[in-house]
Amino acid sequence: MKFIKPKNNNADNVDWIVSERVQAIVKTYVEYTQYSESEVVDLFLLNLLKDKDFLLN
């Protein structure tokens, strides 16, 4: 897995519902990395593009 390094500020607001467990994980990672919640989620999800079997590749 690739860990978060760059910032990407080209984003739109979205309204998603995630579990409390995921919220807690993101919150803890935000505190660790000093990135915003949006940045952590955005950069983490971009790692899905590295899945060789994913259709967008």
mmCIF file of N, CA and C in Angstrom:
data_model
loop_
_atom_site.group_PDB
_atom_site.id
_atom_site.type_symbol
_atom_site.label_atom_id
_atom_site.label_comp_id
_atom_site.label_asym_id
_atom_site.label_seq_id
_atom_site.Cartn_x
_atom_site.Cartn_y
_atom_site.Cartn_z
ATOM 1 N N MET A 1 0.839 -1.174 0.000
ATOM 2 C CA MET A 1 0.000 0.000 0.000
ATOM 3 C C MET A 1 0.884 1.237 0.000
ATOM 4 N N LYS A 2 0.464 2.235 -0.747
ATOM 5 C CA LYS A 2 1.165 3.514 -0.762
ATOM 6 C C LYS A 2 0.549 4.417 0.295
ATOM 7 N N PHE A 3 1.381 5.044 1.114
ATOM 8 C CA PHE A 3 0.882 5.906 2.164
ATOM 9 C C PHE A 3 0.803 7.348 1.695
ATOM 10 N N ILE A 4 0.048 8.149 2.378
ATOM 11 C CA ILE A 4 -0.267 9.513 1.977
ATOM 12 C C ILE A 4 0.966 10.410 2.033
ATOM 13 N N LYS A 5 1.223 11.119 0.938
ATOM 14 C CA LYS A 5 2.301 12.099 0.896
ATOM 15 C C LYS A 5 1.841 13.422 0.295
ATOM 16 N N PRO A 6 1.365 13.447 -0.973
ATOM 17 C CA PRO A 6 1.022 14.741 -1.583
ATOM 18 C C PRO A 6 -0.359 15.236 -1.185
ATOM 19 N N LYS A 7 -0.583 16.523 -1.389
ATOM 20 C CA LYS A 7 -1.897 17.105 -1.170
ATOM 21 C C LYS A 7 -2.528 17.402 -2.522
ATOM 22 N N ASN A 8 -3.849 17.221 -2.614
ATOM 23 C CA ASN A 8 -4.597 17.513 -3.831
ATOM 24 C C ASN A 8 -5.793 18.352 -3.421
ATOM 25 N N ASN A 9 -5.784 19.616 -3.759
ATOM 26 C CA ASN A 9 -6.841 20.525 -3.327
ATOM 27 C C ASN A 9 -7.946 20.722 -4.363
ATOM 28 N N ASN A 10 -7.906 20.003 -5.473
ATOM 29 C CA ASN A 10 -8.948 20.097 -6.496
ATOM 30 C C ASN A 10 -10.057 19.114 -6.168
ATOM 31 N N ALA A 11 -11.025 19.544 -5.360
ATOM 32 C CA ALA A 11 -12.046 18.614 -4.891
ATOM 33 C C ALA A 11 -13.405 19.293 -4.788
ATOM 34 N N ASP A 12 -14.449 18.473 -4.808
ATOM 35 C CA ASP A 12 -15.818 18.922 -4.594
ATOM 36 C C ASP A 12 -16.340 18.286 -3.317
ATOM 37 N N ASN A 13 -17.290 18.940 -2.665
ATOM 38 C CA ASN A 13 -17.917 18.370 -1.479
ATOM 39 C C ASN A 13 -18.832 17.224 -1.880
ATOM 40 N N VAL A 14 -18.833 16.171 -1.079
ATOM 41 C CA VAL A 14 -19.720 15.027 -1.291
ATOM 42 C C VAL A 14 -20.420 14.713 0.013
ATOM 43 N N ASP A 15 -21.545 14.041 -0.080
ATOM 44 C CA ASP A 15 -22.319 13.685 1.101
ATOM 45 C C ASP A 15 -22.398 12.170 1.185
ATOM 46 N N TRP A 16 -21.477 11.551 1.930
ATOM 47 C CA TRP A 16 -21.422 10.110 2.069
ATOM 48 C C TRP A 16 -21.700 9.727 3.506
ATOM 49 N N ILE A 17 -22.194 8.529 3.687
ATOM 50 C CA ILE A 17 -22.402 7.988 5.024
ATOM 51 C C ILE A 17 -21.410 6.834 5.198
ATOM 52 N N VAL A 18 -20.606 6.909 6.265
ATOM 53 C CA VAL A 18 -19.657 5.843 6.567
ATOM 54 C C VAL A 18 -19.869 5.391 8.005
ATOM 55 N N SER A 19 -19.446 4.185 8.292
ATOM 56 C CA SER A 19 -19.649 3.619 9.624
ATOM 57 C C SER A 19 -18.846 4.380 10.675
ATOM 58 N N GLU A 20 -19.250 4.218 11.930
ATOM 59 C CA GLU A 20 -18.524 4.851 13.028
ATOM 60 C C GLU A 20 -17.100 4.304 13.121
ATOM 61 N N ARG A 21 -16.943 3.049 12.811
ATOM 62 C CA ARG A 21 -15.614 2.427 12.850
ATOM 63 C C ARG A 21 -14.681 3.101 11.852
ATOM 64 N N VAL A 22 -15.171 3.308 10.621
ATOM 65 C CA VAL A 22 -14.358 3.963 9.597
ATOM 66 C C VAL A 22 -14.079 5.413 9.986
ATOM 67 N N GLN A 23 -15.064 6.093 10.532
ATOM 68 C CA GLN A 23 -14.866 7.469 10.980
ATOM 69 C C GLN A 23 -13.757 7.540 12.028
ATOM 70 N N ALA A 24 -13.742 6.591 12.950
ATOM 71 C CA ALA A 24 -12.725 6.565 14.001
ATOM 72 C C ALA A 24 -11.335 6.314 13.414
ATOM 73 N N ILE A 25 -11.252 5.420 12.448
ATOM 74 C CA ILE A 25 -9.972 5.133 11.799
ATOM 75 C C ILE A 25 -9.459 6.372 11.081
ATOM 76 N N VAL A 26 -10.334 7.014 10.315
ATOM 77 C CA VAL A 26 -9.941 8.221 9.583
ATOM 78 C C VAL A 26 -9.522 9.314 10.559
ATOM 79 N N LYS A 27 -10.288 9.507 11.614
ATOM 80 C CA LYS A 27 -9.963 10.540 12.603
ATOM 81 C C LYS A 27 -8.588 10.302 13.212
ATOM 82 N N THR A 28 -8.288 9.059 13.555
ATOM 83 C CA THR A 28 -6.990 8.730 14.147
ATOM 84 C C THR A 28 -5.867 8.955 13.144
ATOM 85 N N TYR A 29 -6.108 8.580 11.874
ATOM 86 C CA TYR A 29 -5.075 8.774 10.842
ATOM 87 C C TYR A 29 -4.863 10.257 10.557
ATOM 88 N N VAL A 30 -5.941 11.034 10.612
ATOM 89 C CA VAL A 30 -5.861 12.487 10.445
ATOM 90 C C VAL A 30 -4.963 13.089 11.525
ATOM 91 N N GLU A 31 -5.156 12.653 12.744
ATOM 92 C CA GLU A 31 -4.331 13.151 13.855
ATOM 93 C C GLU A 31 -2.872 12.764 13.652
ATOM 94 N N TYR A 32 -2.640 11.576 13.148
ATOM 95 C CA TYR A 32 -1.286 11.081 12.910
ATOM 96 C C TYR A 32 -0.597 11.840 11.776
ATOM 97 N N THR A 33 -1.316 12.067 10.658
ATOM 98 C CA THR A 33 -0.703 12.657 9.466
ATOM 99 C C THR A 33 -0.800 14.170 9.393
ATOM 100 N N GLN A 34 -1.706 14.759 10.172
ATOM 101 C CA GLN A 34 -1.955 16.202 10.140
ATOM 102 C C GLN A 34 -2.589 16.663 8.821
ATOM 103 N N TYR A 35 -3.223 15.748 8.109
ATOM 104 C CA TYR A 35 -4.006 16.084 6.922
ATOM 105 C C TYR A 35 -5.459 16.209 7.340
ATOM 106 N N SER A 36 -6.279 16.826 6.490
ATOM 107 C CA SER A 36 -7.707 16.902 6.784
ATOM 108 C C SER A 36 -8.357 15.553 6.502
ATOM 109 N N GLU A 37 -9.562 15.360 7.029
ATOM 110 C CA GLU A 37 -10.295 14.118 6.760
ATOM 111 C C GLU A 37 -10.508 13.931 5.266
ATOM 112 N N SER A 38 -10.871 14.997 4.588
ATOM 113 C CA SER A 38 -11.105 14.917 3.141
ATOM 114 C C SER A 38 -9.851 14.491 2.396
ATOM 115 N N GLU A 39 -8.720 15.039 2.774
ATOM 116 C CA GLU A 39 -7.465 14.684 2.109
ATOM 117 C C GLU A 39 -7.100 13.227 2.354
ATOM 118 N N VAL A 40 -7.282 12.756 3.565
ATOM 119 C CA VAL A 40 -6.965 11.357 3.884
ATOM 120 C C VAL A 40 -7.835 10.414 3.066
ATOM 121 N N VAL A 41 -9.125 10.655 3.044
ATOM 122 C CA VAL A 41 -10.040 9.790 2.292
ATOM 123 C C VAL A 41 -9.725 9.846 0.798
ATOM 124 N N ASP A 42 -9.511 11.040 0.272
ATOM 125 C CA ASP A 42 -9.224 11.205 -1.155
ATOM 126 C C ASP A 42 -7.966 10.451 -1.549
ATOM 127 N N LEU A 43 -6.895 10.662 -0.823
ATOM 128 C CA LEU A 43 -5.631 10.025 -1.176
ATOM 129 C C LEU A 43 -5.666 8.519 -0.949
ATOM 130 N N PHE A 44 -6.345 8.084 0.093
ATOM 131 C CA PHE A 44 -6.456 6.649 0.334
ATOM 132 C C PHE A 44 -7.228 5.968 -0.799
ATOM 133 N N LEU A 45 -8.350 6.558 -1.193
ATOM 134 C CA LEU A 45 -9.166 5.941 -2.243
ATOM 135 C C LEU A 45 -8.460 5.939 -3.594
ATOM 136 N N LEU A 46 -7.600 6.905 -3.836
ATOM 137 C CA LEU A 46 -6.832 6.904 -5.085
ATOM 138 C C LEU A 46 -5.932 5.678 -5.192
ATOM 139 N N ASN A 47 -5.588 5.076 -4.057
ATOM 140 C CA ASN A 47 -4.788 3.851 -4.082
ATOM 141 C C ASN A 47 -5.533 2.684 -4.725
ATOM 142 N N LEU A 48 -6.853 2.759 -4.817
ATOM 143 C CA LEU A 48 -7.621 1.709 -5.496
ATOM 144 C C LEU A 48 -7.219 1.579 -6.954
ATOM 145 N N LEU A 49 -6.726 2.660 -7.524
ATOM 146 C CA LEU A 49 -6.313 2.631 -8.927
ATOM 147 C C LEU A 49 -5.090 1.747 -9.162
ATOM 148 N N LYS A 50 -4.420 1.350 -8.102
ATOM 149 C CA LYS A 50 -3.263 0.463 -8.228
ATOM 150 C C LYS A 50 -3.658 -1.004 -8.270
ATOM 151 N N ASP A 51 -4.930 -1.301 -8.071
ATOM 152 C CA ASP A 51 -5.424 -2.669 -8.147
ATOM 153 C C ASP A 51 -5.428 -3.088 -9.623
ATOM 154 N N LYS A 52 -4.615 -4.052 -9.966
ATOM 155 C CA LYS A 52 -4.466 -4.467 -11.357
ATOM 156 C C LYS A 52 -5.739 -5.037 -11.951
ATOM 157 N N ASP A 53 -6.657 -5.519 -11.130
ATOM 158 C CA ASP A 53 -7.896 -6.098 -11.635
ATOM 159 C C ASP A 53 -9.049 -5.088 -11.671
ATOM 160 N N PHE A 54 -8.799 -3.870 -11.231
ATOM 161 C CA PHE A 54 -9.835 -2.838 -11.225
ATOM 162 C C PHE A 54 -10.100 -2.371 -12.651
ATOM 163 N N LEU A 55 -11.346 -2.192 -13.001
ATOM 164 C CA LEU A 55 -11.719 -1.927 -14.384
ATOM 165 C C LEU A 55 -11.265 -0.582 -14.934
ATOM 166 N N LEU A 56 -11.003 0.414 -14.086
ATOM 167 C CA LEU A 56 -10.577 1.717 -14.581
ATOM 168 C C LEU A 56 -9.129 1.748 -15.039
ATOM 169 N N ASN A 57 -8.378 0.711 -14.725
ATOM 170 C CA ASN A 57 -6.958 0.693 -15.119
ATOM 171 C C ASN A 57 -6.793 0.520 -16.595
#
